[in-house]
Amino acid sequence: MGTMEDLRVTECTQCSKLVECRSRIVNGTGPEDADVLFVGEGPGANEDEQGEPFVGRSGSVLDDQLRIAGLDRETVRITNCVRCRPPENRDPTAEELENCREYLETEIDRLDPEVIVTLGKVPSEHLLGRSVAVTAEAGSVEDVRIEGAPYRLLICVHPAATLYDRSQEETFAETIERAAELAGADGSDGGQTRLDGF
Ligand code: SF4
């Protein structure tokens, strides 16, 4: 079995438009035995500059809520659907998402988390393979198969949504609390045995 260092993508030129724009490839961060894996859309300007997912204001919102829920950032894994910054923060294209999918799937397979938390519409739709109304569905838990393996996926609003729409704060907080419950970080056993019968 390899280590997370094996998961670091250091050279990749599959997405020509992103290669032109990026300063660096932004890999996932966090321990390889993390119970919770957060998946965002892709790096923004701060992430591209610092080489780490979810820094800047969105990262602060996430960090604060993680602390409140008993999930320090150092104990969770955070990654993105695409590892290179799309120009002007546009959504990644379907082709770019597919290009980078193998890296994400390898990371999920290696980590085998108790719960995958998708932060926003793009990662939710990417991993569920269907349209997702994130605001309405935030907090929902679904069983998914990724490369044939079963996982539990929790839909969450993007932390930045709480900055633009204060009504999203409670939803975001409740969803992160739910992630902690599912991971057993609140002292519970995380609920039923993972994906029994799935
Ligand atoms: S987004 Fe992923 S697949 Fe595309 S160039 Fe970057 S690392 Fe490669």
PDB file of C-alpha atoms and ligand atoms in Angstrom, residues 9-19 22 24-27 43 80-86 92 95-104, ligand 1:
ATOM      1  CA  VAL A   9       0.192  15.040  -8.790  1.00  0.00           C
ATOM      2  CA  THR A  10       3.346  16.940  -9.657  1.00  0.00           C
ATOM      3  CA  GLU A  11       3.187  17.022 -13.430  1.00  0.00           C
ATOM      4  CA  CYS A  12       0.052  16.943 -15.521  1.00  0.00           C
ATOM      5  CA  THR A  13      -0.833  18.795 -18.687  1.00  0.00           C
ATOM      6  CA  GLN A  14      -4.129  17.165 -19.633  1.00  0.00           C
ATOM      7  CA  CYS A  15      -6.182  20.386 -19.429  1.00  0.00           C
ATOM      8  CA  SER A  16      -4.522  22.903 -21.736  1.00  0.00           C
ATOM      9  CA  LYS A  17      -6.614  25.896 -20.607  1.00  0.00           C
ATOM     10  CA  LEU A  18      -5.894  25.223 -16.938  1.00  0.00           C
ATOM     11  CA  VAL A  19      -2.213  24.637 -17.535  1.00  0.00           C
ATOM     12  CA  ARG A  22      -2.382  27.822 -13.060  1.00  0.00           C
ATOM     13  CA  ARG A  24       0.799  25.254  -9.535  1.00  0.00           C
ATOM     14  CA  ILE A  25      -1.116  21.991  -9.115  1.00  0.00           C
ATOM     15  CA  VAL A  26      -3.065  22.057  -5.844  1.00  0.00           C
ATOM     16  CA  ASN A  27      -3.169  18.617  -4.267  1.00  0.00           C
ATOM     17  CA  PRO A  43      -8.605  25.898  -6.624  1.00  0.00           C
ATOM     18  CA  ASN A  80     -10.880  19.175  -5.117  1.00  0.00           C
ATOM     19  CA  CYS A  81     -12.483  17.774  -8.270  1.00  0.00           C
ATOM     20  CA  VAL A  82      -9.861  19.526 -10.392  1.00  0.00           C
ATOM     21  CA  ARG A  83      -6.389  20.354  -9.133  1.00  0.00           C
ATOM     22  CA  CYS A  84      -5.679  23.355 -11.314  1.00  0.00           C
ATOM     23  CA  ARG A  85      -7.330  26.769 -11.149  1.00  0.00           C
ATOM     24  CA  PRO A  86      -9.837  27.479 -13.917  1.00  0.00           C
ATOM     25  CA  PRO A  92     -14.401  23.375 -14.629  1.00  0.00           C
ATOM     26  CA  GLU A  95     -13.803  17.413 -19.958  1.00  0.00           C
ATOM     27  CA  GLU A  96     -11.586  18.904 -17.245  1.00  0.00           C
ATOM     28  CA  LEU A  97     -13.597  17.138 -14.546  1.00  0.00           C
ATOM     29  CA  GLU A  98     -13.195  13.842 -16.365  1.00  0.00           C
ATOM     30  CA  ASN A  99      -9.479  14.454 -16.952  1.00  0.00           C
ATOM     31  CA  CYS A 100      -8.922  14.886 -13.214  1.00  0.00           C
ATOM     32  CA  ARG A 101     -11.386  12.230 -12.054  1.00  0.00           C
ATOM     33  CA  GLU A 102      -8.816   9.482 -11.823  1.00  0.00           C
ATOM     34  CA  TYR A 103      -6.738  11.443  -9.322  1.00  0.00           C
ATOM     35  CA  LEU A 104      -9.793  12.059  -7.156  1.00  0.00           C
TER      36      LEU A 104
HETATM   37  S1  SF4 B   1      -6.964  19.782 -13.553  1.00  0.00           S
HETATM   38 FE1  SF4 B   1      -6.209  17.721 -13.087  1.00  0.00          FE
HETATM   39  S2  SF4 B   1      -6.193  16.648 -15.071  1.00  0.00           S
HETATM   40 FE2  SF4 B   1      -6.324  18.852 -15.508  1.00  0.00          FE
HETATM   41  S3  SF4 B   1      -4.178  19.526 -15.791  1.00  0.00           S
HETATM   42 FE3  SF4 B   1      -4.725  19.866 -13.618  1.00  0.00          FE
HETATM   43  S4  SF4 B   1      -4.056  18.009 -12.542  1.00  0.00           S
HETATM   44 FE4  SF4 B   1      -4.160  17.520 -14.753  1.00  0.00          FE
END
